[in-house]
Tab-separated table of C-alpha atoms in Angstrom:
chain	number	residue	atom	x	y	z
A	1	MET	CA	-13.363	14.621	-20.494
A	2	ASN	CA	-12.657	11.052	-21.839
A	3	THR	CA	-10.271	10.041	-18.998
A	4	LEU	CA	-9.926	6.459	-17.813
A	5	PHE	CA	-11.337	7.591	-14.503
A	6	ASP	CA	-14.510	8.869	-16.133
A	7	LYS	CA	-14.983	5.674	-18.183
A	8	ILE	CA	-14.819	3.383	-15.064
A	9	TRP	CA	-16.819	5.815	-12.798
A	10	ASP	CA	-19.477	6.478	-15.326
A	11	LYS	CA	-20.051	2.646	-16.135
A	12	HIS	CA	-20.764	2.243	-12.207
A	13	VAL	CA	-23.038	4.989	-11.732
A	14	VAL	CA	-26.434	3.720	-10.580
A	15	GLN	CA	-28.126	7.217	-10.178
A	16	THR	CA	-27.078	10.821	-9.447
A	17	VAL	CA	-28.754	12.872	-6.852
A	18	GLU	CA	-29.320	16.311	-7.965
A	19	ASP	CA	-26.872	18.780	-6.211
A	20	GLY	CA	-25.834	15.745	-4.187
A	21	PRO	CA	-23.608	12.362	-4.395
A	22	THR	CA	-23.549	9.622	-6.918
A	23	GLN	CA	-24.848	6.332	-6.065
A	24	LEU	CA	-21.942	4.141	-7.345
A	25	TYR	CA	-22.045	0.342	-7.786
A	26	ILE	CA	-19.097	-1.396	-6.155
A	27	ASP	CA	-17.711	-4.547	-7.597
A	28	ARG	CA	-15.483	-5.722	-4.589
A	29	LEU	CA	-15.652	-5.085	-0.903
A	30	TYR	CA	-12.720	-6.139	1.210
A	31	CYS	CA	-13.102	-6.333	4.967
A	32	HIS	CA	-10.466	-6.573	7.779
A	33	GLU	CA	-10.860	-6.870	11.354
A	34	VAL	CA	-10.320	-3.218	12.540
A	35	THR	CA	-13.125	-1.237	10.553
A	36	SER	CA	-15.848	-3.955	10.145
A	37	PRO	CA	-17.259	-4.784	13.506
A	38	GLN	CA	-19.592	-1.822	13.744
A	39	ALA	CA	-20.725	-2.389	10.223
A	40	PHE	CA	-21.679	-6.046	10.911
A	41	ASP	CA	-23.442	-4.938	14.125
A	42	GLY	CA	-25.413	-2.256	12.249
A	43	MET	CA	-26.548	-4.913	9.599
A	44	ARG	CA	-27.560	-7.157	12.600
A	45	GLN	CA	-29.558	-4.480	14.361
A	46	ARG	CA	-31.546	-3.758	11.203
A	47	GLY	CA	-31.955	-7.458	10.238
A	48	LEU	CA	-30.209	-7.192	7.132
A	49	LYS	CA	-28.351	-9.750	5.037
A	50	CYS	CA	-25.492	-8.759	2.666
A	51	PHE	CA	-26.918	-8.100	-0.653
A	52	ARG	CA	-24.215	-9.897	-2.741
A	53	PRO	CA	-22.141	-11.799	-0.244
A	54	GLN	CA	-19.895	-13.414	-3.192
A	55	GLN	CA	-18.436	-10.106	-3.700
A	56	ILE	CA	-17.215	-9.577	-0.146
A	57	PHE	CA	-13.771	-10.905	1.125
A	58	CYS	CA	-12.756	-10.831	4.700
A	59	MET	CA	-9.237	-11.398	6.327
A	60	PRO	CA	-7.497	-10.211	9.406
A	61	ASP	CA	-4.119	-8.540	9.080
A	62	HIS	CA	-3.710	-5.379	11.176
A	63	ASN	CA	-3.825	-7.209	14.551
A	64	THR	CA	-2.240	-10.526	13.646
A	65	PRO	CA	1.040	-11.440	15.243
A	66	THR	CA	3.920	-12.154	12.951
A	67	HIS	CA	5.167	-15.249	15.085
A	68	ASP	CA	3.485	-18.256	16.553
A	69	GLN	CA	0.245	-17.655	14.509
A	70	ASP	CA	-0.897	-21.319	15.234
A	71	LYS	CA	-1.286	-20.375	18.786
A	72	PRO	CA	-4.118	-18.187	20.448
A	73	ILE	CA	-3.291	-14.361	20.101
A	74	GLU	CA	-2.092	-13.165	23.526
A	75	ASP	CA	-3.216	-9.523	23.360
A	76	PRO	CA	-7.001	-9.543	24.372
A	77	VAL	CA	-7.926	-6.722	22.042
A	78	SER	CA	-6.354	-8.129	19.122
A	79	LYS	CA	-7.684	-11.735	19.760
A	80	ASN	CA	-11.142	-10.200	20.077
A	81	GLN	CA	-11.096	-8.115	16.791
A	82	VAL	CA	-9.526	-11.351	14.959
A	83	ASP	CA	-12.021	-13.538	16.526
A	84	THR	CA	-15.094	-11.211	15.885
A	85	LEU	CA	-14.209	-11.023	12.071
A	86	SER	CA	-14.295	-14.902	11.827
A	87	ARG	CA	-17.644	-14.992	13.619
A	88	ASN	CA	-19.125	-12.137	11.463
A	89	ALA	CA	-18.004	-13.647	8.177
A	90	LYS	CA	-19.428	-17.035	9.096
A	91	GLU	CA	-22.822	-15.601	10.293
A	92	PHE	CA	-23.085	-13.488	7.239
A	93	GLY	CA	-21.871	-16.089	4.655
A	94	LEU	CA	-18.739	-14.382	3.501
A	95	THR	CA	-15.459	-15.780	2.078
A	96	HIS	CA	-12.944	-15.459	4.971
A	97	TYR	CA	-9.292	-16.204	4.928
A	98	GLY	CA	-8.201	-16.411	8.711
A	99	MET	CA	-4.824	-16.659	10.200
A	100	MET	CA	-2.676	-19.602	8.943
A	101	ASP	CA	-4.938	-19.994	5.972
A	102	LYS	CA	-2.758	-20.434	2.856
A	103	SER	CA	-4.727	-17.461	1.289
A	104	ASN	CA	-4.139	-15.000	4.339
A	105	GLY	CA	-2.115	-11.957	4.402
A	106	ILE	CA	-2.437	-8.226	4.055
A	107	ILE	CA	-5.776	-7.625	2.386
A	108	HIS	CA	-3.917	-5.217	-0.161
A	109	VAL	CA	-1.421	-7.675	-1.076
A	110	VAL	CA	-3.725	-10.686	-1.345
A	111	GLY	CA	-6.555	-9.035	-3.411
A	112	PRO	CA	-4.244	-8.597	-6.542
A	113	GLU	CA	-2.232	-11.808	-6.160
A	114	LYS	CA	-5.303	-13.875	-6.082
A	115	GLY	CA	-6.859	-12.068	-9.127
A	116	LEU	CA	-9.695	-10.693	-6.992
A	117	SER	CA	-8.667	-7.058	-7.976
A	118	LEU	CA	-9.144	-6.564	-11.700
A	119	PRO	CA	-9.122	-3.768	-14.336
A	120	GLY	CA	-12.200	-1.694	-14.652
A	121	MET	CA	-13.485	-2.558	-11.098
A	122	THR	CA	-14.776	-0.364	-8.348
A	123	ILE	CA	-13.039	-1.567	-5.076
A	124	VAL	CA	-13.563	-0.442	-1.542
A	125	CYS	CA	-12.315	-1.351	1.899
A	126	GLY	CA	-12.443	0.453	5.245
A	127	ASP	CA	-8.774	1.337	4.930
A	128	SER	CA	-7.050	4.370	3.299
A	129	HIS	CA	-4.493	2.123	1.353
A	130	THR	CA	-7.221	0.677	-0.726
A	131	SER	CA	-5.720	2.735	-3.322
A	132	THR	CA	-3.186	-0.007	-3.696
A	133	HIS	CA	-5.548	-1.975	-6.005
A	134	GLY	CA	-5.559	1.018	-8.482
A	135	ALA	CA	-2.492	-0.496	-9.846
A	136	MET	CA	-4.661	-3.107	-11.523
A	137	GLY	CA	-6.449	-0.423	-13.565
A	138	ALA	CA	-9.393	-0.225	-11.029
A	139	VAL	CA	-10.938	2.701	-9.177
A	140	ALA	CA	-10.312	1.780	-5.547
A	141	PHE	CA	-10.511	3.778	-2.466
A	142	GLY	CA	-10.753	3.596	1.302
A	143	ILE	CA	-14.298	4.244	3.011
A	144	GLY	CA	-15.516	4.606	6.597
A	145	THR	CA	-17.339	2.110	8.724
A	146	SER	CA	-20.759	3.435	7.953
A	147	GLU	CA	-20.050	3.175	4.259
A	148	VAL	CA	-18.879	-0.364	4.723
A	149	GLU	CA	-22.174	-1.131	6.063
A	150	MET	CA	-23.822	0.679	3.004
A	151	VAL	CA	-22.034	-1.590	0.763
A	152	MET	CA	-22.762	-4.664	2.614
A	153	ALA	CA	-26.486	-3.790	2.496
A	154	SER	CA	-26.833	-2.490	-1.108
A	155	GLN	CA	-23.514	-3.142	-2.920
A	156	CYS	CA	-23.683	0.504	-3.701
A	157	ILE	CA	-22.159	3.697	-2.014
A	158	LEU	CA	-22.896	7.545	-2.005
A	159	GLN	CA	-19.832	9.391	-3.085
A	160	GLN	CA	-18.965	12.813	-4.627
A	161	LYS	CA	-17.173	12.403	-7.828
A	162	PRO	CA	-13.477	13.532	-7.261
A	163	LYS	CA	-11.702	15.697	-9.815
A	164	SER	CA	-9.136	13.974	-12.079
A	165	MET	CA	-5.372	14.540	-12.100
A	166	ARG	CA	-2.596	12.888	-14.312
A	167	ILE	CA	0.972	12.623	-13.155
A	168	ASN	CA	3.569	11.837	-15.748
A	169	ILE	CA	7.022	10.692	-14.831
A	170	ASN	CA	9.214	10.520	-18.066
A	171	GLY	CA	12.782	9.202	-18.636
A	172	LYS	CA	14.477	6.343	-16.975
A	173	LEU	CA	15.198	5.677	-13.460
A	174	GLN	CA	18.791	5.511	-12.197
A	175	LYS	CA	20.324	2.394	-10.709
A	176	GLY	CA	19.032	1.720	-7.158
A	177	VAL	CA	15.935	4.002	-7.412
A	178	THR	CA	12.571	2.122	-7.141
A	179	ALA	CA	8.814	2.849	-7.122
A	180	LYS	CA	9.087	3.693	-3.486
A	181	ASP	CA	11.542	6.471	-4.277
A	182	VAL	CA	9.259	7.755	-6.954
A	183	ALA	CA	6.376	7.864	-4.718
A	184	LEU	CA	8.426	9.590	-1.843
A	185	TYR	CA	9.727	12.130	-4.394
A	186	LEU	CA	6.168	12.973	-5.692
A	187	MET	CA	4.948	13.536	-2.109
A	188	SER	CA	7.696	15.661	-1.362
A	189	LYS	CA	6.856	17.883	-4.399
A	190	LEU	CA	3.200	17.747	-3.885
A	191	THR	CA	3.114	17.752	-0.093
A	192	THR	CA	0.644	15.389	1.853
A	193	SER	CA	-2.398	17.724	0.660
A	194	GLY	CA	-1.317	18.461	-2.882
A	195	ALA	CA	-3.592	16.090	-4.505
A	196	THR	CA	-6.626	16.487	-2.019
A	197	GLY	CA	-9.871	16.138	-3.821
A	198	TYR	CA	-8.280	14.258	-6.940
A	199	PHE	CA	-8.033	10.887	-8.161
A	200	VAL	CA	-4.592	10.402	-9.759
A	201	GLU	CA	-3.734	8.553	-13.010
A	202	TYR	CA	-0.047	7.724	-13.219
A	203	SER	CA	1.666	7.760	-16.597
A	204	GLY	CA	4.825	8.307	-18.497
A	205	ASP	CA	7.821	6.243	-19.394
A	206	VAL	CA	8.502	5.230	-15.782
A	207	VAL	CA	5.082	4.041	-15.022
A	208	ARG	CA	4.969	1.966	-18.258
A	209	ASP	CA	8.133	0.319	-17.427
A	210	MET	CA	7.452	-0.526	-13.762
A	211	SER	CA	6.483	-4.051	-12.825
A	212	MET	CA	3.024	-4.645	-11.191
A	213	GLU	CA	4.677	-4.820	-7.719
A	214	GLY	CA	6.132	-1.281	-8.322
A	215	ARG	CA	2.762	0.109	-9.498
A	216	LEU	CA	1.110	-1.454	-6.437
A	217	THR	CA	3.661	0.488	-4.275
A	218	LEU	CA	3.164	3.654	-6.220
A	219	CYS	CA	-0.583	3.479	-6.138
A	220	ASN	CA	-0.569	2.501	-2.265
A	221	LEU	CA	0.997	5.831	-1.495
A	222	SER	CA	-1.472	7.934	-3.461
A	223	ILE	CA	-3.312	8.599	-0.309
A	224	GLU	CA	-0.174	10.066	1.388
A	225	MET	CA	-0.489	12.998	-1.104
A	226	GLY	CA	-4.094	13.453	-0.021
A	227	ALA	CA	-5.610	11.852	-3.169
A	228	ARG	CA	-8.805	10.028	-3.117
A	229	GLY	CA	-6.980	7.311	-4.802
A	230	GLY	CA	-4.440	6.536	-7.679
A	231	PHE	CA	-4.450	4.041	-10.559
A	232	VAL	CA	-2.490	3.125	-13.799
A	233	ALA	CA	-4.166	2.147	-17.145
A	234	PRO	CA	-3.899	-1.664	-17.500
A	235	ASP	CA	-1.488	-2.834	-20.238
A	236	GLU	CA	0.271	-6.152	-21.180
A	237	ILE	CA	2.168	-6.002	-17.818
A	238	THR	CA	-1.111	-6.013	-16.010
A	239	PHE	CA	-2.617	-8.727	-18.156
A	240	ASN	CA	0.502	-11.024	-17.677
A	241	TYR	CA	0.231	-10.470	-13.993
A	242	ILE	CA	-3.339	-11.483	-13.814
A	243	LYS	CA	-3.419	-14.467	-16.031
A	244	GLY	CA	-3.736	-17.767	-14.471
A	245	ARG	CA	-4.504	-16.353	-10.943
A	246	GLU	CA	-7.196	-17.951	-8.968
A	247	TYR	CA	-10.057	-15.514	-9.390
A	248	ALA	CA	-8.923	-14.374	-12.951
A	249	PRO	CA	-11.231	-15.120	-15.937
A	250	LYS	CA	-10.414	-18.379	-17.681
A	251	GLY	CA	-10.611	-19.502	-21.212
A	252	GLU	CA	-13.145	-17.465	-23.419
A	253	GLU	CA	-13.889	-15.343	-20.561
A	254	TRP	CA	-10.405	-14.357	-20.287
A	255	ASP	CA	-10.341	-13.337	-23.999
A	256	LYS	CA	-13.518	-11.377	-23.564
A	257	ALA	CA	-11.992	-9.820	-20.438
A	258	VAL	CA	-8.579	-8.744	-21.986
A	259	SER	CA	-10.629	-7.369	-25.089
A	260	TYR	CA	-12.507	-5.028	-22.671
A	261	TRP	CA	-9.524	-4.267	-20.602
A	262	LYS	CA	-7.675	-2.941	-23.558
A	263	THR	CA	-10.214	-0.044	-23.952
A	264	LEU	CA	-9.435	1.102	-20.584
A	265	LYS	CA	-7.318	4.099	-21.198
A	266	SER	CA	-7.682	7.667	-21.339
A	267	GLY	CA	-8.331	9.093	-24.767
A	268	ASP	CA	-5.589	11.209	-26.663
A	269	ASP	CA	-7.865	14.156	-26.107
A	270	ALA	CA	-8.579	13.580	-22.400
A	271	VAL	CA	-8.806	16.599	-20.427
A	272	PHE	CA	-7.612	16.493	-16.804
A	273	ASP	CA	-8.446	18.995	-14.037
A	274	LYS	CA	-4.823	19.081	-13.374
A	275	GLU	CA	-1.680	17.612	-15.013
A	276	LEU	CA	1.912	17.482	-13.675
A	277	THR	CA	5.006	16.140	-15.342
A	278	PHE	CA	8.304	14.982	-13.535
A	279	ASP	CA	11.719	13.879	-14.786
A	280	ALA	CA	13.127	10.431	-13.641
A	281	ALA	CA	16.510	11.893	-13.697
A	282	ASP	CA	15.843	14.086	-10.663
A	283	ILE	CA	14.941	11.023	-8.603
A	284	GLU	CA	17.509	9.314	-6.301
A	285	PRO	CA	17.082	6.928	-3.420
A	286	ARG	CA	15.046	8.733	-0.818
A	287	ILE	CA	14.330	8.898	2.831
A	288	THR	CA	12.103	10.917	5.160
A	289	TYR	CA	13.404	13.107	8.010
A	290	GLY	CA	10.110	14.436	9.526
A	291	THR	CA	6.783	13.106	10.822
A	292	ASN	CA	4.709	12.971	7.603
A	293	PRO	CA	5.600	11.130	4.421
A	294	GLY	CA	5.994	14.359	2.340
A	295	MET	CA	8.955	15.468	4.635
A	296	GLY	CA	11.636	13.537	2.458
A	297	ILE	CA	14.890	14.188	0.951
A	298	GLY	CA	17.208	12.502	-1.504
A	299	ILE	CA	19.504	10.331	0.473
A	300	THR	CA	22.670	12.342	-0.257
A	301	GLU	CA	20.789	15.580	0.479
A	302	CYS	CA	20.543	17.465	3.936
A	303	VAL	CA	17.483	18.317	6.080
A	304	PRO	CA	16.174	21.550	4.697
A	305	MET	CA	17.312	24.855	6.302
A	306	LEU	CA	14.547	26.793	8.338
A	307	ASP	CA	14.954	29.657	5.931
A	308	THR	CA	13.455	27.401	3.040
A	309	ILE	CA	10.375	26.537	5.050
A	310	PRO	CA	7.268	28.917	4.496
A	311	GLU	CA	6.436	30.970	7.654
A	312	THR	CA	3.219	29.061	8.146
A	313	GLY	CA	5.109	25.711	8.290
A	314	LYS	CA	7.996	26.654	10.404
A	315	ALA	CA	6.501	25.696	13.858
A	316	GLY	CA	5.398	22.304	12.564
A	317	PHE	CA	8.773	21.644	10.798
A	318	LEU	CA	10.602	22.418	14.065
A	319	LYS	CA	8.321	20.206	16.087
A	320	SER	CA	8.894	17.328	13.542
A	321	LEU	CA	12.686	17.635	13.894
A	322	GLY	CA	12.453	17.980	17.580
A	323	TYR	CA	10.535	14.667	17.680
A	324	MET	CA	12.905	13.030	15.180
A	325	GLY	CA	16.178	14.310	16.959
A	326	PHE	CA	17.435	15.976	13.701
A	327	GLU	CA	18.572	19.511	13.013
A	328	PRO	CA	18.029	21.831	10.079
A	329	GLY	CA	20.803	21.391	7.503
A	330	GLU	CA	21.973	18.003	8.962
A	331	LYS	CA	23.190	15.327	6.559
A	332	LEU	CA	21.523	11.923	7.661
A	333	LEU	CA	24.036	9.776	5.732
A	334	GLY	CA	25.760	7.725	8.385
A	335	HIS	CA	23.195	8.201	11.117
A	336	PRO	CA	22.893	5.170	13.360
A	337	ILE	CA	19.712	3.093	13.116
A	338	ASP	CA	18.269	0.611	15.643
A	339	TYR	CA	15.442	-1.093	13.599
A	340	VAL	CA	14.882	-2.076	10.057
A	341	PHE	CA	11.338	-3.014	8.901
A	342	LEU	CA	10.749	-4.878	5.380
A	343	GLY	CA	7.031	-5.360	4.786
A	344	ALA	CA	3.549	-3.766	4.808
A	345	CYS	CA	1.102	-3.452	1.993
A	346	THR	CA	3.509	-0.934	0.624
A	347	ASN	CA	6.574	-3.236	0.217
A	348	GLY	CA	5.718	-6.742	1.427
A	349	ARG	CA	5.679	-8.383	-2.069
A	350	ILE	CA	8.032	-10.843	-3.612
A	351	GLU	CA	9.833	-8.220	-5.710
A	352	ASP	CA	10.679	-6.268	-2.418
A	353	PHE	CA	12.320	-9.489	-0.905
A	354	ARG	CA	14.181	-10.129	-4.057
A	355	ALA	CA	15.574	-6.571	-3.792
A	356	PHE	CA	16.445	-6.878	-0.197
A	357	ALA	CA	18.097	-10.256	-0.603
A	358	SER	CA	20.080	-9.126	-3.627
A	359	LEU	CA	21.718	-6.464	-1.556
A	360	VAL	CA	22.529	-8.280	1.554
A	361	LYS	CA	23.611	-11.463	-0.175
A	362	GLY	CA	27.356	-12.201	0.935
A	363	ARG	CA	27.024	-9.689	3.556
A	364	ARG	CA	25.963	-9.806	7.383
A	365	LYS	CA	23.331	-7.960	9.148
A	366	ALA	CA	24.829	-5.205	11.594
A	367	GLU	CA	24.927	-6.861	15.026
A	368	HIS	CA	22.961	-3.996	16.751
A	369	VAL	CA	20.170	-3.876	14.184
A	370	ILE	CA	16.855	-5.527	15.000
A	371	ALA	CA	15.480	-6.485	11.564
A	372	TRP	CA	11.788	-7.567	11.020
A	373	LEU	CA	11.330	-9.037	7.471
A	374	VAL	CA	7.584	-9.689	7.058
A	375	PRO	CA	6.021	-11.121	3.918
A	376	GLY	CA	2.704	-9.568	2.996
A	377	SER	CA	0.906	-12.888	2.394
A	378	TRP	CA	1.443	-16.662	2.906
A	379	ALA	CA	1.740	-16.704	-1.019
A	380	VAL	CA	4.684	-14.320	-0.778
A	381	ASP	CA	6.204	-16.504	1.988
A	382	ARG	CA	5.885	-19.695	-0.234
A	383	GLN	CA	7.573	-17.847	-3.067
A	384	ILE	CA	10.385	-16.533	-0.940
A	385	ARG	CA	11.170	-20.249	-0.130
A	386	GLU	CA	10.679	-21.700	-3.511
A	387	GLU	CA	13.244	-19.060	-4.908
A	388	GLY	CA	15.682	-19.832	-2.170
A	389	LEU	CA	15.429	-16.186	-0.749
A	390	ASP	CA	15.100	-17.692	2.698
A	391	LYS	CA	18.486	-19.263	2.590
A	392	VAL	CA	20.223	-15.890	1.347
A	393	LEU	CA	18.507	-13.984	4.190
A	394	GLU	CA	19.320	-16.531	6.771
A	395	ALA	CA	22.994	-16.721	5.720
A	396	ALA	CA	23.025	-12.994	6.206
A	397	GLY	CA	21.613	-13.191	9.702
A	398	PHE	CA	18.032	-12.462	9.046
A	399	GLU	CA	14.778	-14.321	9.971
A	400	ILE	CA	11.506	-14.219	8.059
A	401	ARG	CA	8.540	-13.597	10.195
A	402	GLN	CA	4.877	-14.690	9.398
A	403	PRO	CA	2.629	-12.548	7.366
A	404	GLY	CA	0.682	-9.447	8.749
A	405	CYS	CA	0.802	-5.743	8.790
A	406	SER	CA	3.405	-5.970	11.608
A	407	ALA	CA	5.486	-2.871	12.323
A	408	CYS	CA	3.609	-0.640	9.865
A	409	LEU	CA	1.426	0.445	12.647
A	410	ALA	CA	1.208	-0.165	16.474
A	411	MET	CA	-1.639	-2.423	16.450
A	412	ASN	CA	0.109	-5.841	17.089
A	413	ASP	CA	3.348	-7.124	18.962
A	414	ASP	CA	5.728	-5.586	16.513
A	415	LYS	CA	6.290	-2.067	18.073
A	416	ILE	CA	9.531	-0.122	17.833
A	417	PRO	CA	10.426	1.276	21.355
A	418	ALA	CA	10.363	4.946	22.194
A	419	GLY	CA	13.341	6.949	21.044
A	420	LYS	CA	14.549	4.099	18.693
A	421	TYR	CA	15.165	4.793	15.040
A	422	SER	CA	13.499	2.664	12.564
A	423	VAL	CA	14.130	2.533	8.655
A	424	SER	CA	10.813	1.274	7.522
A	425	THR	CA	9.384	0.241	4.065
A	426	SER	CA	5.910	1.095	5.207
A	427	ASN	CA	3.742	4.154	4.308
A	428	ARG	CA	3.485	6.374	7.252
A	429	ASN	CA	5.981	7.988	9.638
A	430	PHE	CA	3.570	9.865	11.976
A	431	GLU	CA	4.506	10.257	15.595
A	432	GLY	CA	3.841	7.010	17.282
A	433	ARG	CA	2.642	5.145	14.188
A	434	GLN	CA	5.285	2.363	14.840
A	435	GLY	CA	4.982	2.650	18.665
A	436	PRO	CA	4.598	5.327	21.167
A	437	GLY	CA	7.786	7.615	20.807
A	438	ALA	CA	9.148	5.551	17.811
A	439	ARG	CA	11.145	7.587	15.086
A	440	THR	CA	10.359	6.304	11.625
A	441	ILE	CA	12.229	6.919	8.470
A	442	LEU	CA	10.510	5.893	5.393
A	443	ALA	CA	12.517	4.189	2.636
A	444	SER	CA	12.668	1.595	-0.179
A	445	PRO	CA	13.709	-2.021	0.371
A	446	LEU	CA	17.168	-1.402	-1.164
A	447	VAL	CA	17.769	1.408	1.386
A	448	ALA	CA	16.392	-0.672	4.213
A	449	ALA	CA	18.803	-3.498	3.243
A	450	ALA	CA	21.903	-1.204	3.014
A	451	VAL	CA	20.937	0.172	6.306
A	452	ALA	CA	20.504	-3.452	7.778
A	453	VAL	CA	24.033	-4.448	6.907
A	454	THR	CA	25.825	-1.250	7.732
A	455	GLY	CA	23.697	-0.163	10.759
A	456	VAL	CA	23.636	3.257	9.499
A	457	ILE	CA	21.623	5.310	6.853
A	458	THR	CA	23.520	4.294	3.649
A	459	ASP	CA	23.151	5.031	-0.051
A	460	PRO	CA	22.284	1.561	-1.469
A	461	ARG	CA	24.208	2.586	-4.633
A	462	GLU	CA	27.364	2.277	-2.786
A	463	LEU	CA	26.627	-1.403	-2.185
A	464	LEU	CA	25.139	-2.362	-5.543
A	465	SER	CA	27.330	-4.201	-7.878
């Protein structure tokens, strides 16, 4: 096979059960407050300690409010989950970055920015968007709570080996087209189940030219195509991003690490179970119109007509449009929007804030739009202020909130009211994902910025100089 996925997977195999799963060694376990409590309880009941506590890192992100983090959390459920994680981490001797800690943030943003996620690693977390860390050249995937306990106890996990897929995107992206648009385009082509059972390697000119932030966005959304995970072979862009970060190797260890990381690529003769190729010229800024991430269109296109939908999908298509308040064949440009959300583990990094600020600079937020701009970590927040982006955003009428998952999902205070339209840089647009009855349109930071200043769905290319 000789694929990069095989190289990393095979290096981590402890043993293989005949006609059964693989026992896979795990280099890094991340824990947040939502999926870990039962795992800790299970360890406690069995009288177990964490096998390798130095390889486990904990931080709250889903339930954290994005304002007044220095005060007690008002919501009792959220407060209990955040407090429980803190107690569990202390009891089991694990590294914990609590609220207001300078290292806190969304776990999928903090891992790469601290150099905790490195090429060649196996990385897991009780969260589907763990696929984000694949951008570092790692095999990273989400697991269930019982599996979290398994890793705590043994630093191993039982897994069936997925099939391999390579997706090539060749050519050069047009102006105003971002990694988020690439991911939304792929989802519309593959559907939300098109990569089920596969681990995806992203390749081609577009991926090679992407920044680390762009690759993190692309890999984050692998799960929305049904994939087990997605990753990019490490290269000079990866090494330059990692160098000097807190947990990155130093000195002689750095040279040894880079020497090994350079071997992490699929061979020229690598055979994938499936391979697909797309042309960058076909991708424009994109938005979703339905209630799953695969229901997307180019921003200048219309909602599909009913006769273009397969018979088996027509009922679901019409149900989605009914929820969203859209019609088949409708053009969405110019449609009024109530909320704009910039953030999440998909688009809460410094590059996303730079893009948003570049478009709103010299303009003003539309009066009726409520905009939530939420850094993915305190490190991103610091960089925003060091670069003066906060001044640009404030001059345009925007406020920067405190780090957390925020309006990606309705687990904290930042909920979109029923019936309201939100243009969101997050990863999911399911019914009620951003709040009961909320209508979510997924988009890139540039589209979000264009909407924020015009108040309606707008092609960002019209505002880019």
